[in-house]
Every structure is written in structure tokens, then in C-alpha cells.
Amino acid sequence: MKKARTVFVCKECDYQSAKWLGRCPSCGAWNTFEEETYEDTTAEPEKKTARRLFLSGQNEETEPQLLDYENLPAYLRTDTGMVEFDRVLGGGIVAGSVVLLSGEPGIGKSTLLLQICNSIAKTKKVLYVSGEESVGQISLRAKRLSVKSENLYVLTETDAGKIIKHCEKQKPDVLVIDSIQTMFHEDSTSIPGSATQIRECASIFINKAKTDGTSVLLVGHVNKEGSIAGPKVLEHMVDTVLYFEGEQRQNFRVIRAMKNRFGSTNEIGVFEMTDVGLREVENPSEALLADRPVGVSGNCAVCVIEGTRPIIAEIQALATATIFPAPRRMTAGIDYNRMALILAVLEKRLGLRFSGSDVYLNVIGGLHIDETASDLGVALALISSIRDIPIPDDVMCIGELGLSGECRAVSRLDWRVKEGARLGFRRIFVPARGAAKCQVPDGVKVIPVKSVFDILSLLAPEKK
Ligand code: TYD
Ligand code: MG
């Protein structure tokens, strides 16, 4: 017999409580508890077994096997027609895998998926299910993106059970669900978007992928803190979690893998939003440096490694006299605490006074930098701004900064120097350790830096 049970579930971490709580004792988030009604299915053993088996995709009991990597199963991968997206996935969509693509509203998730569907549909059958837009709206976007294919089907439906029925009829190779938060399962009484519904629906689609090899792409919304709305368990259930990030008002968009069972997680894909959809940016450095200001103080080029690619970005710093009792500090595209650390090092070691200035730090093009190899560039940009001395255009900075002001070695120096040389940088500041071993391209001067003092003296003669 079915028994209804009411529980309160934390939207963030799936913690359950018998009564409503203001703050989740597990993850510490406020106001995240939602009331949900469960149907106690302990009395229905068949259903319980089905649930237990969904992840393995097996319908019968399995036996322990000897670990054997000589006879690996061949993962069938399908190219998405977008090299940047394939790179993040580790070489195309794996048959039977479940990919979760998440990002802020309006970032371009639906646009990207429709474009991908279009190219996959050249060889495979694709079913694009939208729970958010009508067929008319999707067609309008498809027209704008010049999407036209005989193998691409669209469906507007939010009932997960019905979607699976359509899949059984249509037998698509790739199924797109836009978005998982709009889906519901009739057995569950909670509202769409709630933790239980998301979990139930996701498990239905995952089960579909694992049993008949359909590749499933799920769109996930993010909440205002930037994490995927819904229970964290969703991220555990899928094979790959991708984040679509970027500033909405800027054109560059970056896709990053947070988790990938079929590839590495440190590759990124760079796109640009145009009026005819997303365009791949094969050469991000060139694009990011395209409209860099020249002859202005506070700008410095840095090189970070994203996966297997060096990317050159421009750091902008602005230090102005403050009118506030506590000066303002603001960063965009770079970690706030990293800036605080670099400012502290410059104040203490070089005696520069930032405490009377508001400091703003920005990475041009909407790129997010989280590699410490940009520290030296940030420091140089800050010095340049507070002293109002422009850094010459042909200078690039590579190096991590320690608390004593020392410049630490970074990985893959050769790659960075080569990329810098390719883009026309002629003087490249590098950490002293590793500088000797670095291959220097023709026409490039590699300047070893031991500590921040060195960049000071190197910058001073450039005074204009
Ligand atoms: P959309 O893909 O609907 O975003 P999401 O599904 O992530 O919420 O659309 C993203 C934005 O991109 C939308 O506000 C309009 C804009 N856009 C373009 O600039 N060019 C285009 O060709 C398309 C289709 C959309
Ligand atoms: Mg959308």
C-alpha cells in the first residue's frame, strides 16, 4: 500500500528533515527547504529494484568481473560539429552518456544545443525536447541559426514519461532536454523544479541513456549563487557536467567541464555570440587581444594555460584616489582574494601605498582567470596604474607571486613564451627559475624575474 510522507528537502544538498528549517545543517544554506510529498514505495519491491538498478543500466543482477583493460569497451563518440565543444567533452559525445549543460539564463544554452543538434542530425537522429519554448519559438531561433535538417525533431513536452514514450517511437540517437527543471514525473507530487522532481526525471533520462545507448544532453539552470539549481545529487548522477560562463553583455562565452567521466576537466571551449548564433573562437588569444588599448597605464598581457592551450589575456588595473573611508576593491574575471594578496605584497615589499586608492581589476573579454601564473602581470598592471606609467605594448608577464615578493616558477613556460612570440610580444618577463631552460623564439627577449623588485627596475627606464 502506498503511504504519503511529507519531508522538507534542502534544494542545495538534498538534506532531508521532518520539519522546516531556516538554515540547512548540512550545507549551511539559508531558506532552501521545500516541502515535498513522497510516496513510500517500500511496500512495492519491484519499483524499488528498478530504482536501485537505474545507474548501472543493467536489468539483471551483475557478477563481479576481473579488471581488464586489454579488452576495453569501445566508446562510440559522435562529433558535434563544433571542435570547441568536442574538445571539452574529450572528443565528442559518447553514446549512452548523459551530459548536463548549465549556465545563467540567456547565456546561450538553447542556442548552442540547437546548433549542435543541427550538425549531429546530419548523420544521426536527434530529438530536441523543450519544456520552456513553443515549437514556434524554437523554429524562429532555428531560422535565425539557419538550422535545417531532416533528422531533427522538436517536441514541446514537460512530462518525462511521455518523452520516454516518444523516444521509444522515434528512437533518437541523441536526446536533448531543455531544461531538466521544467520536467515532471507523474508519480511524484512535488512541483517541477523541486529536488525530488529533478532527481526523478534525471533518473528516468539516465536510465534511458544507460539501457539503449541514447546520448542525453540535459540543460540545467543555475541559481543566483551560480551553482546548478536542484540537488547536488544531479551532478553525481550524470557523466559530464559542463558550465557555460561569460558576461552576458560581452560576446565571449566559455564552456568548462566540471566533471567528465570520459575525458579531462581542464579543457575549455571558447565561443562568441553573434547575431547568427554562437561562433567558435579557435584562437582565443587573438580575439581577446583584438581591441586592447595601447599607451595607457594599468594594462598588462598575461598568459594562462587552459587545458592544452595557452591563452593570452589582457589585465586592466585602475587605482584612483578614494573618497571612501574604506577604499573600494573590485575585480571582474579574477579572484578577489588573489588581488588582495598581490596588493598586500606590493604594499609591504615595495612600499607602494594602495590604502588611499580605490582599486579595480578587470580581465578584458569576459575571461575568468584562476591560474596564479597571472600574478606577475596583475602586479605589474597595478604598479603601472598607481604610478601612471604605461607598460610597453610588446611586454608580457608570466609568473606566480609569493608572499615575500618572490617570483615562482610556473608550468609549461615554453608554451606560454611561444604563444606570446606568435602574437608579437617581444619582451617576456618570466620566473628566473626555468628561464634558462626555456626555448626562446627568434626576436624575443626573455627577461628573468626573481622578485617584484626586478619588475620595478625593469619598468622604470620605460618612463615616457
Ligand atoms: P538562449 O540560447 O535562449 O539562452 P539560454 O537558453 O541559455 O537561456 O539565448 C541567449 C541570448 O542570445 C538571447 O538573449 C539572444 C541572444 N542571441 C544572439 O545574440 N544571437 C543569436 O543568434 C541567438 C539565437 C540568440
Ligand atoms: Mg533556453
Short mmCIF file of C-alpha atoms and ligand atoms in Angstrom, two decimals:
data_model
loop_
_atom_site.label_atom_id
_atom_site.label_comp_id
_atom_site.label_asym_id
_atom_site.label_seq_id
_atom_site.Cartn_x
_atom_site.Cartn_y
_atom_site.Cartn_z
CA MET A 1 0.00 0.00 0.00
CA LYS A 2 1.23 3.49 -0.83
CA LYS A 3 1.76 5.83 2.10
CA ALA A 4 2.30 9.55 1.63
CA ARG A 5 5.09 11.05 3.68
CA THR A 6 5.95 14.72 3.97
CA VAL A 7 9.55 15.77 4.24
CA PHE A 8 11.43 19.02 3.90
CA VAL A 9 14.35 18.79 1.48
CA CYS A 10 17.22 21.23 1.05
CA LYS A 11 17.33 22.37 -2.59
CA GLU A 12 21.09 22.70 -2.47
CA CYS A 13 22.33 19.48 -0.94
CA ASP A 14 19.31 17.21 -0.70
CA TYR A 15 19.41 17.09 3.10
CA GLN A 16 16.08 15.90 4.48
CA SER A 17 14.34 16.97 7.64
CA ALA A 18 11.00 16.14 9.22
CA LYS A 19 10.33 19.81 9.91
CA TRP A 20 11.06 23.07 8.12
CA LEU A 21 14.39 24.67 8.93
CA GLY A 22 15.64 28.14 8.09
CA ARG A 23 19.23 27.04 7.69
CA CYS A 24 20.40 23.73 6.35
CA PRO A 25 22.51 21.97 9.00
CA SER A 26 24.35 20.08 6.26
CA CYS A 27 25.42 22.74 3.73
CA GLY A 28 24.70 25.90 5.71
CA ALA A 29 22.47 27.46 3.01
CA TRP A 30 19.58 29.67 4.15
CA ASN A 31 15.97 29.35 3.13
CA THR A 32 16.48 26.33 0.93
CA PHE A 33 13.96 23.91 2.44
CA GLU A 34 11.00 22.85 0.34
CA GLU A 35 8.11 20.71 1.37
CA GLU A 36 7.83 17.52 -0.60
CA THR A 37 5.49 14.58 -0.51
CA TYR A 38 6.92 11.18 -1.05
CA GLU A 39 5.02 8.10 -1.77
CA ASP A 40 6.53 5.49 0.39
CA THR A 41 7.30 2.68 -2.00
CA THR A 42 8.88 0.32 0.48
CA ALA A 43 5.86 -1.89 0.06
CA GLU A 44 6.47 -2.19 -3.68
CA PRO A 45 9.58 -4.27 -4.13
CA GLU A 46 9.57 -4.23 -7.97
CA LYS A 47 9.70 -0.47 -8.04
CA LYS A 48 12.50 -0.38 -5.52
CA THR A 49 14.56 -2.77 -7.62
CA ALA A 50 14.03 -0.64 -10.71
CA ARG A 51 15.33 2.37 -8.81
CA ARG A 52 18.30 0.53 -7.48
CA LEU A 53 19.34 -0.55 -10.93
CA PHE A 54 18.97 2.64 -12.89
CA LEU A 55 22.56 3.75 -12.67
CA SER A 56 24.19 0.57 -13.75
CA GLY A 57 21.77 0.31 -16.65
CA GLN A 58 21.54 -3.39 -16.09
CA ASN A 59 18.28 -5.14 -15.84
CA GLU A 60 19.66 -8.27 -14.31
CA GLU A 61 21.96 -8.94 -11.41
CA THR A 62 25.66 -8.46 -12.21
CA GLU A 63 28.60 -10.60 -11.21
CA PRO A 64 32.00 -9.28 -10.10
CA GLN A 65 34.45 -9.24 -13.01
CA LEU A 66 38.19 -9.25 -13.24
CA LEU A 67 39.57 -5.81 -14.02
CA ASP A 68 40.76 -5.99 -17.59
CA TYR A 69 42.00 -3.05 -19.58
CA GLU A 70 43.24 -5.05 -22.51
CA ASN A 71 39.75 -5.52 -23.85
CA LEU A 72 38.34 -2.08 -23.29
CA PRO A 73 34.81 -1.39 -24.44
CA ALA A 74 34.91 0.92 -27.45
CA TYR A 75 33.16 4.16 -26.61
CA LEU A 76 31.34 5.38 -29.66
CA ARG A 77 31.78 9.08 -29.94
CA THR A 78 29.81 11.41 -32.15
CA ASP A 79 31.34 14.68 -33.31
CA THR A 80 29.13 17.61 -32.51
CA GLY A 81 30.38 19.64 -35.45
CA MET A 82 31.85 22.15 -33.02
CA VAL A 83 35.51 21.49 -32.32
CA GLU A 84 35.43 23.65 -29.21
CA PHE A 85 32.55 21.68 -27.72
CA ASP A 86 34.09 18.33 -28.69
CA ARG A 87 37.33 19.32 -27.02
CA VAL A 88 35.57 20.00 -23.70
CA LEU A 89 33.77 16.67 -23.93
CA GLY A 90 37.05 14.89 -24.61
CA GLY A 91 36.36 14.18 -28.29
CA GLY A 92 32.64 14.17 -28.99
CA ILE A 93 29.51 12.89 -27.29
CA VAL A 94 29.82 9.32 -26.04
CA ALA A 95 26.91 7.05 -26.92
CA GLY A 96 24.89 6.33 -23.80
CA SER A 97 26.36 9.20 -21.83
CA VAL A 98 24.48 11.93 -20.01
CA VAL A 99 25.79 15.48 -20.24
CA LEU A 100 24.50 18.30 -18.07
CA LEU A 101 24.98 21.77 -19.55
CA SER A 102 24.33 24.54 -17.11
CA GLY A 103 24.58 28.28 -17.19
CA GLU A 104 22.82 31.53 -16.42
CA PRO A 105 19.63 32.43 -18.23
CA GLY A 106 20.27 33.99 -21.62
CA ILE A 107 23.87 32.83 -21.84
CA GLY A 108 23.10 30.76 -24.95
CA LYS A 109 22.45 27.18 -23.84
CA SER A 110 19.45 26.65 -26.10
CA THR A 111 21.25 28.36 -28.98
CA LEU A 112 24.32 26.16 -28.62
CA LEU A 113 22.31 22.96 -28.34
CA LEU A 114 20.21 23.76 -31.38
CA GLN A 115 23.37 24.40 -33.39
CA ILE A 116 24.90 21.16 -32.16
CA CYS A 117 21.69 19.25 -32.90
CA ASN A 118 21.80 20.59 -36.43
CA SER A 119 25.21 19.18 -37.14
CA ILE A 120 24.65 15.89 -35.34
CA ALA A 121 21.41 15.45 -37.28
CA LYS A 122 23.43 15.21 -40.49
CA THR A 123 24.31 11.66 -39.51
CA LYS A 124 22.10 10.79 -36.52
CA LYS A 125 18.54 11.16 -35.40
CA VAL A 126 18.02 13.91 -32.83
CA LEU A 127 15.05 14.72 -30.61
CA TYR A 128 15.09 18.19 -29.07
CA VAL A 129 12.61 18.46 -26.21
CA SER A 130 11.80 21.88 -24.85
CA GLY A 131 9.79 22.50 -21.73
CA GLU A 132 10.30 26.24 -21.97
CA GLU A 133 9.58 27.32 -25.51
CA SER A 134 6.89 26.59 -28.07
CA VAL A 135 7.68 24.93 -31.39
CA GLY A 136 7.12 28.35 -32.99
CA GLN A 137 9.77 29.97 -30.81
CA ILE A 138 12.22 27.16 -31.47
CA SER A 139 11.56 27.40 -35.21
CA LEU A 140 12.15 31.14 -35.10
CA ARG A 141 15.53 30.57 -33.49
CA ALA A 142 16.27 27.73 -35.90
CA LYS A 143 15.59 30.07 -38.81
CA ARG A 144 17.96 32.64 -37.36
CA LEU A 145 20.63 29.98 -36.96
CA SER A 146 19.93 28.51 -40.42
CA VAL A 147 19.19 25.15 -38.82
CA LYS A 148 17.65 22.77 -41.28
CA SER A 149 17.68 19.06 -41.08
CA GLU A 150 15.57 16.09 -41.95
CA ASN A 151 16.64 14.21 -38.85
CA LEU A 152 15.99 16.85 -36.23
CA TYR A 153 12.69 16.57 -34.39
CA VAL A 154 11.37 19.06 -31.87
CA LEU A 155 8.90 18.33 -29.11
CA THR A 156 7.38 20.60 -26.51
CA GLU A 157 6.62 18.46 -23.50
CA THR A 158 7.32 18.50 -19.80
CA ASP A 159 6.11 15.06 -18.80
CA ALA A 160 9.16 12.82 -18.56
CA GLY A 161 7.09 9.66 -19.01
CA LYS A 162 5.59 10.93 -22.27
CA ILE A 163 9.01 11.98 -23.53
CA ILE A 164 10.29 8.45 -22.98
CA LYS A 165 7.28 7.10 -24.89
CA HIS A 166 8.07 9.43 -27.80
CA CYS A 167 11.68 8.25 -27.66
CA GLU A 168 10.58 4.65 -27.91
CA LYS A 169 8.62 5.51 -31.04
CA GLN A 170 11.17 7.82 -32.66
CA LYS A 171 14.33 6.07 -31.42
CA PRO A 172 16.60 9.11 -31.47
CA ASP A 173 20.36 8.69 -31.12
CA VAL A 174 20.62 11.96 -29.25
CA LEU A 175 18.03 13.34 -26.86
CA VAL A 176 18.15 16.96 -25.69
CA ILE A 177 16.13 18.04 -22.63
CA ASP A 178 15.81 21.82 -22.30
CA SER A 179 15.60 22.06 -19.29
CA ILE A 180 15.60 19.46 -16.52
CA GLN A 181 13.98 21.95 -14.12
CA THR A 182 10.82 22.15 -16.24
CA MET A 183 10.29 18.38 -16.35
CA PHE A 184 7.99 16.45 -14.08
CA HIS A 185 7.13 12.87 -13.41
CA GLU A 186 3.54 11.98 -12.76
CA ASP A 187 4.35 9.64 -9.86
CA SER A 188 5.87 12.48 -7.90
CA THR A 189 3.54 15.06 -6.41
CA SER A 190 6.03 17.86 -5.87
CA ILE A 191 6.25 20.84 -8.22
CA PRO A 192 8.57 20.86 -11.28
CA GLY A 193 11.98 22.22 -10.39
CA SER A 194 11.90 20.79 -6.88
CA ALA A 195 14.65 18.48 -5.71
CA THR A 196 12.51 15.35 -5.91
CA GLN A 197 11.22 16.09 -9.41
CA ILE A 198 14.68 16.88 -10.76
CA ARG A 199 16.06 13.69 -9.28
CA GLU A 200 13.18 11.55 -10.51
CA CYS A 201 13.22 12.96 -14.04
CA ALA A 202 17.00 12.84 -14.29
CA SER A 203 17.00 9.20 -13.27
CA ILE A 204 14.42 8.42 -15.97
CA PHE A 205 16.58 10.01 -18.67
CA ILE A 206 19.77 8.46 -17.31
CA ASN A 207 18.09 5.10 -17.30
CA LYS A 208 17.13 5.64 -20.93
CA ALA A 209 20.73 6.51 -21.83
CA LYS A 210 22.21 3.55 -20.00
CA THR A 211 19.78 0.97 -21.29
CA ASP A 212 19.70 1.72 -25.01
CA GLY A 213 22.73 3.90 -25.63
CA THR A 214 20.90 7.14 -26.40
CA SER A 215 23.12 10.13 -25.67
CA VAL A 216 21.28 12.58 -23.45
CA LEU A 217 22.04 16.28 -23.13
CA LEU A 218 20.33 17.95 -20.18
CA VAL A 219 20.11 21.69 -19.71
CA GLY A 220 20.34 22.78 -16.09
CA HIS A 221 19.58 26.22 -14.68
CA VAL A 222 21.86 27.82 -12.16
CA ASN A 223 20.69 29.57 -9.03
CA LYS A 224 21.77 33.03 -8.02
CA GLU A 225 24.90 31.75 -6.31
CA GLY A 226 25.99 30.22 -9.62
CA SER A 227 25.66 26.56 -8.74
CA ILE A 228 23.29 24.22 -10.51
CA ALA A 229 19.78 24.68 -9.18
CA GLY A 230 18.46 21.50 -7.72
CA PRO A 231 20.09 18.87 -5.66
CA LYS A 232 23.82 18.35 -5.80
CA VAL A 233 23.00 14.73 -6.38
CA LEU A 234 22.15 15.60 -10.01
CA GLU A 235 25.81 16.35 -10.62
CA HIS A 236 26.72 12.96 -9.18
CA MET A 237 24.23 11.16 -11.38
CA VAL A 238 25.32 12.45 -14.79
CA ASP A 239 28.56 11.58 -16.59
CA THR A 240 29.63 15.06 -17.55
CA VAL A 241 28.87 18.46 -16.06
CA LEU A 242 29.58 21.48 -18.23
CA TYR A 243 29.35 25.11 -17.20
CA PHE A 244 28.60 27.77 -19.77
CA GLU A 245 30.02 31.01 -18.46
CA GLY A 246 30.73 34.55 -19.56
CA GLU A 247 29.43 38.03 -19.14
CA GLN A 248 26.10 38.45 -20.85
CA ARG A 249 26.91 41.87 -22.15
CA GLN A 250 30.22 40.72 -23.56
CA ASN A 251 30.37 38.43 -26.53
CA PHE A 252 32.76 35.78 -25.32
CA ARG A 253 31.40 32.60 -23.80
CA VAL A 254 33.47 29.84 -22.24
CA ILE A 255 32.44 26.25 -21.67
CA ARG A 256 34.23 24.46 -18.89
CA ALA A 257 33.92 20.85 -17.77
CA MET A 258 33.41 20.49 -14.02
CA LYS A 259 33.24 16.74 -14.17
CA ASN A 260 33.91 14.37 -17.03
CA ARG A 261 33.84 10.62 -16.86
CA PHE A 262 35.05 10.36 -20.47
CA GLY A 263 37.75 12.99 -20.65
CA SER A 264 39.74 15.61 -18.80
CA THR A 265 38.19 18.53 -16.98
CA ASN A 266 40.72 21.21 -17.72
CA GLU A 267 39.88 21.93 -21.33
CA ILE A 268 37.78 24.93 -22.22
CA GLY A 269 35.81 25.81 -25.32
CA VAL A 270 35.58 29.44 -26.36
CA PHE A 271 32.65 30.85 -28.30
CA GLU A 272 31.46 34.22 -29.43
CA MET A 273 27.78 35.18 -29.55
CA THR A 274 26.95 36.73 -32.90
CA ASP A 275 23.63 37.66 -34.45
CA VAL A 276 23.56 34.29 -36.20
CA GLY A 277 24.31 32.18 -33.15
CA LEU A 278 27.46 31.04 -31.42
CA ARG A 279 30.67 31.08 -33.37
CA GLU A 280 33.68 29.05 -32.33
CA VAL A 281 36.76 31.03 -31.41
CA GLU A 282 39.69 28.90 -32.48
CA ASN A 283 42.22 31.45 -31.49
CA PRO A 284 41.10 32.97 -28.21
CA SER A 285 44.30 34.94 -27.60
CA GLU A 286 43.95 36.87 -30.85
CA ALA A 287 40.30 37.56 -30.16
CA LEU A 288 40.95 38.67 -26.59
CA LEU A 289 43.74 40.99 -27.62
CA ALA A 290 41.88 42.36 -30.64
CA ASP A 291 40.95 45.71 -29.13
CA ARG A 292 43.50 46.13 -26.41
CA PRO A 293 44.23 49.72 -25.52
CA VAL A 294 47.74 50.98 -26.25
CA GLY A 295 49.86 53.50 -24.43
CA VAL A 296 47.57 53.60 -21.37
CA SER A 297 48.77 52.82 -17.88
CA GLY A 298 47.44 49.82 -15.98
CA ASN A 299 47.30 47.28 -18.82
CA CYS A 300 49.40 44.16 -18.90
CA ALA A 301 49.25 40.99 -21.01
CA VAL A 302 49.43 37.64 -19.22
CA CYS A 303 49.38 34.05 -20.39
CA VAL A 304 47.36 31.32 -18.72
CA ILE A 305 47.08 27.67 -19.67
CA GLU A 306 43.59 26.34 -20.17
CA GLY A 307 43.76 22.59 -20.68
CA THR A 308 46.17 22.11 -23.52
CA ARG A 309 46.05 25.66 -24.79
CA PRO A 310 47.93 28.77 -23.75
CA ILE A 311 45.63 31.79 -23.77
CA ILE A 312 46.83 35.35 -23.64
CA ALA A 313 44.61 37.82 -21.87
CA GLU A 314 44.88 41.46 -21.00
CA ILE A 315 44.67 42.53 -17.37
CA GLN A 316 43.48 46.04 -16.65
CA ALA A 317 44.08 47.73 -13.34
CA LEU A 318 42.84 51.11 -12.22
CA ALA A 319 43.96 52.71 -8.98
CA THR A 320 42.35 56.06 -8.21
CA ALA A 321 42.30 58.24 -5.10
CA THR A 322 39.43 57.18 -2.89
CA ILE A 323 36.68 59.27 -1.39
CA PHE A 324 35.57 56.49 0.93
CA PRO A 325 36.82 55.82 4.44
CA ALA A 326 37.49 52.22 3.40
CA PRO A 327 38.80 52.17 -0.19
CA ARG A 328 36.87 50.15 -2.76
CA ARG A 329 38.25 46.98 -4.25
CA MET A 330 36.57 45.38 -7.22
CA THR A 331 37.52 42.55 -9.56
CA ALA A 332 35.98 41.12 -12.71
CA GLY A 333 37.32 37.87 -14.13
CA ILE A 334 39.92 37.40 -11.43
CA ASP A 335 39.76 36.16 -7.85
CA TYR A 336 39.14 38.96 -5.36
CA ASN A 337 41.32 37.38 -2.69
CA ARG A 338 44.17 36.97 -5.15
CA MET A 339 44.09 40.71 -5.82
CA ALA A 340 44.06 41.41 -2.07
CA LEU A 341 47.13 39.20 -1.67
CA ILE A 342 49.03 40.87 -4.51
CA LEU A 343 48.13 44.33 -3.19
CA ALA A 344 49.41 43.33 0.26
CA VAL A 345 52.69 42.07 -1.23
CA LEU A 346 53.17 45.29 -3.21
CA GLU A 347 52.41 47.45 -0.16
CA LYS A 348 54.70 45.54 2.15
CA ARG A 349 57.60 44.68 -0.15
CA LEU A 350 57.71 47.68 -2.46
CA GLY A 351 56.25 50.28 -0.12
CA LEU A 352 53.60 51.27 -2.67
CA ARG A 353 50.58 52.84 -0.99
CA PHE A 354 47.31 51.41 -2.23
CA SER A 355 45.46 52.05 1.01
CA GLY A 356 44.50 55.52 -0.18
CA SER A 357 43.21 54.28 -3.53
CA ASP A 358 40.19 52.50 -4.88
CA VAL A 359 41.45 49.57 -6.94
CA TYR A 360 39.60 47.99 -9.85
CA LEU A 361 40.85 44.95 -11.71
CA ASN A 362 39.38 43.57 -14.91
CA VAL A 363 40.19 40.91 -17.49
CA ILE A 364 39.30 42.09 -21.00
CA GLY A 365 36.83 39.97 -22.95
CA GLY A 366 34.96 38.37 -20.04
CA LEU A 367 37.51 35.62 -19.46
CA HIS A 368 37.82 34.21 -15.93
CA ILE A 369 41.40 33.65 -14.87
CA ASP A 370 42.10 31.34 -11.99
CA GLU A 371 45.70 30.48 -12.66
CA THR A 372 48.33 32.02 -10.41
CA ALA A 373 50.70 32.43 -13.38
CA SER A 374 48.95 35.74 -13.98
CA ASP A 375 50.11 37.18 -10.62
CA LEU A 376 53.15 38.96 -12.01
CA GLY A 377 51.04 40.58 -14.74
CA VAL A 378 48.48 41.71 -12.18
CA ALA A 379 51.24 43.17 -10.02
CA LEU A 380 52.76 44.99 -12.99
CA ALA A 381 49.38 46.35 -14.07
CA LEU A 382 48.76 47.63 -10.53
CA ILE A 383 52.18 49.28 -10.31
CA SER A 384 51.70 50.76 -13.75
CA SER A 385 48.35 52.22 -12.75
CA ILE A 386 49.36 53.72 -9.42
CA ARG A 387 52.49 55.25 -10.94
CA ASP A 388 50.68 56.13 -14.15
CA ILE A 389 53.43 54.71 -16.34
CA PRO A 390 52.16 52.71 -19.36
CA ILE A 391 53.62 49.28 -19.90
CA PRO A 392 55.07 48.96 -23.43
CA ASP A 393 52.81 47.05 -25.83
CA ASP A 394 55.37 44.35 -26.52
CA VAL A 395 55.66 43.28 -22.88
CA MET A 396 54.04 40.16 -21.48
CA CYS A 397 54.32 38.83 -17.93
CA ILE A 398 54.37 35.25 -16.68
CA GLY A 399 54.92 34.21 -13.06
CA GLU A 400 53.39 33.44 -9.72
CA LEU A 401 53.97 35.77 -6.81
CA GLY A 402 54.89 34.54 -3.33
CA LEU A 403 54.20 36.38 -0.09
CA SER A 404 57.79 37.56 0.20
CA GLY A 405 57.51 39.10 -3.23
CA GLU A 406 59.45 36.31 -4.91
CA CYS A 407 58.52 35.20 -8.42
CA ARG A 408 57.79 31.49 -8.54
CA ALA A 409 58.18 29.11 -11.46
CA VAL A 410 55.13 28.15 -13.50
CA SER A 411 54.40 25.07 -15.56
CA ARG A 412 54.73 24.92 -19.33
CA LEU A 413 56.77 28.07 -19.71
CA ASP A 414 57.77 27.12 -23.26
CA TRP A 415 54.18 27.02 -24.45
CA ARG A 416 53.46 30.41 -22.97
CA VAL A 417 56.55 32.06 -24.40
CA LYS A 418 55.84 30.55 -27.82
CA GLU A 419 52.27 31.80 -27.80
CA GLY A 420 53.47 35.24 -26.69
CA ALA A 421 56.01 35.33 -29.51
CA ARG A 422 53.37 34.27 -32.02
CA LEU A 423 51.21 37.20 -31.03
CA GLY A 424 54.03 39.70 -31.34
CA PHE A 425 55.25 40.12 -27.76
CA ARG A 426 58.97 40.86 -27.88
CA ARG A 427 59.83 41.22 -24.18
CA ILE A 428 58.53 38.47 -21.97
CA PHE A 429 59.06 38.55 -18.21
CA VAL A 430 59.38 35.01 -16.88
CA PRO A 431 60.27 33.49 -13.50
CA ALA A 432 64.06 33.28 -13.09
CA ARG A 433 63.77 29.59 -12.29
CA GLY A 434 63.10 27.87 -15.56
CA ALA A 435 64.13 30.87 -17.68
CA ALA A 436 67.47 29.30 -18.62
CA LYS A 437 65.83 26.13 -19.89
CA CYS A 438 63.14 27.94 -21.81
CA GLN A 439 63.33 27.82 -25.59
CA VAL A 440 63.40 31.38 -26.82
CA PRO A 441 61.92 32.06 -30.26
CA ASP A 442 63.81 34.40 -32.59
CA GLY A 443 63.40 38.09 -31.97
CA VAL A 444 62.08 37.59 -28.44
CA LYS A 445 63.84 38.68 -25.28
CA VAL A 446 63.08 36.60 -22.22
CA ILE A 447 63.71 38.58 -19.04
CA PRO A 448 64.18 36.52 -15.87
CA VAL A 449 62.42 37.89 -12.79
CA LYS A 450 63.45 36.83 -9.29
CA SER A 451 61.15 39.08 -7.32
CA VAL A 452 58.80 42.03 -7.73
CA PHE A 453 61.78 44.35 -7.27
CA ASP A 454 63.01 43.26 -10.68
CA ILE A 455 59.84 44.26 -12.48
CA LEU A 456 60.03 47.64 -10.78
CA SER A 457 63.50 48.37 -12.10
CA LEU A 458 62.58 46.95 -15.49
CA LEU A 459 59.55 49.19 -15.73
CA ALA A 460 61.26 52.38 -14.57
CA PRO A 461 63.51 53.02 -17.62
CA GLU A 462 60.43 52.86 -19.84
CA LYS A 463 59.15 56.08 -18.32
CA LYS A 464 57.71 58.23 -21.06
P1 TYD B 1 19.32 31.37 -25.32
O1 TYD B 1 20.06 30.37 -26.12
O2 TYD B 1 17.85 31.28 -25.33
O3 TYD B 1 19.85 31.33 -23.81
P2 TYD B 1 19.55 30.25 -22.67
O4 TYD B 1 18.93 29.05 -23.28
O5 TYD B 1 20.91 29.97 -22.08
O6 TYD B 1 18.69 30.90 -21.67
O7 TYD B 1 19.68 32.83 -25.85
C1 TYD B 1 20.75 33.58 -25.43
C2 TYD B 1 20.75 35.00 -25.88
O8 TYD B 1 21.50 35.09 -27.05
C3 TYD B 1 19.39 35.59 -26.17
O9 TYD B 1 19.12 36.60 -25.22
C4 TYD B 1 19.52 36.22 -27.53
C5 TYD B 1 20.95 36.04 -27.93
N1 TYD B 1 21.13 35.52 -29.28
C6 TYD B 1 22.02 36.17 -30.13
O10 TYD B 1 22.64 37.15 -29.77
N2 TYD B 1 22.20 35.65 -31.40
C7 TYD B 1 21.53 34.57 -31.84
O11 TYD B 1 21.72 34.15 -33.00
C8 TYD B 1 20.61 33.92 -30.96
C9 TYD B 1 19.83 32.72 -31.41
C10 TYD B 1 20.45 34.43 -29.70
MG MG B 2 16.97 28.31 -23.07
#
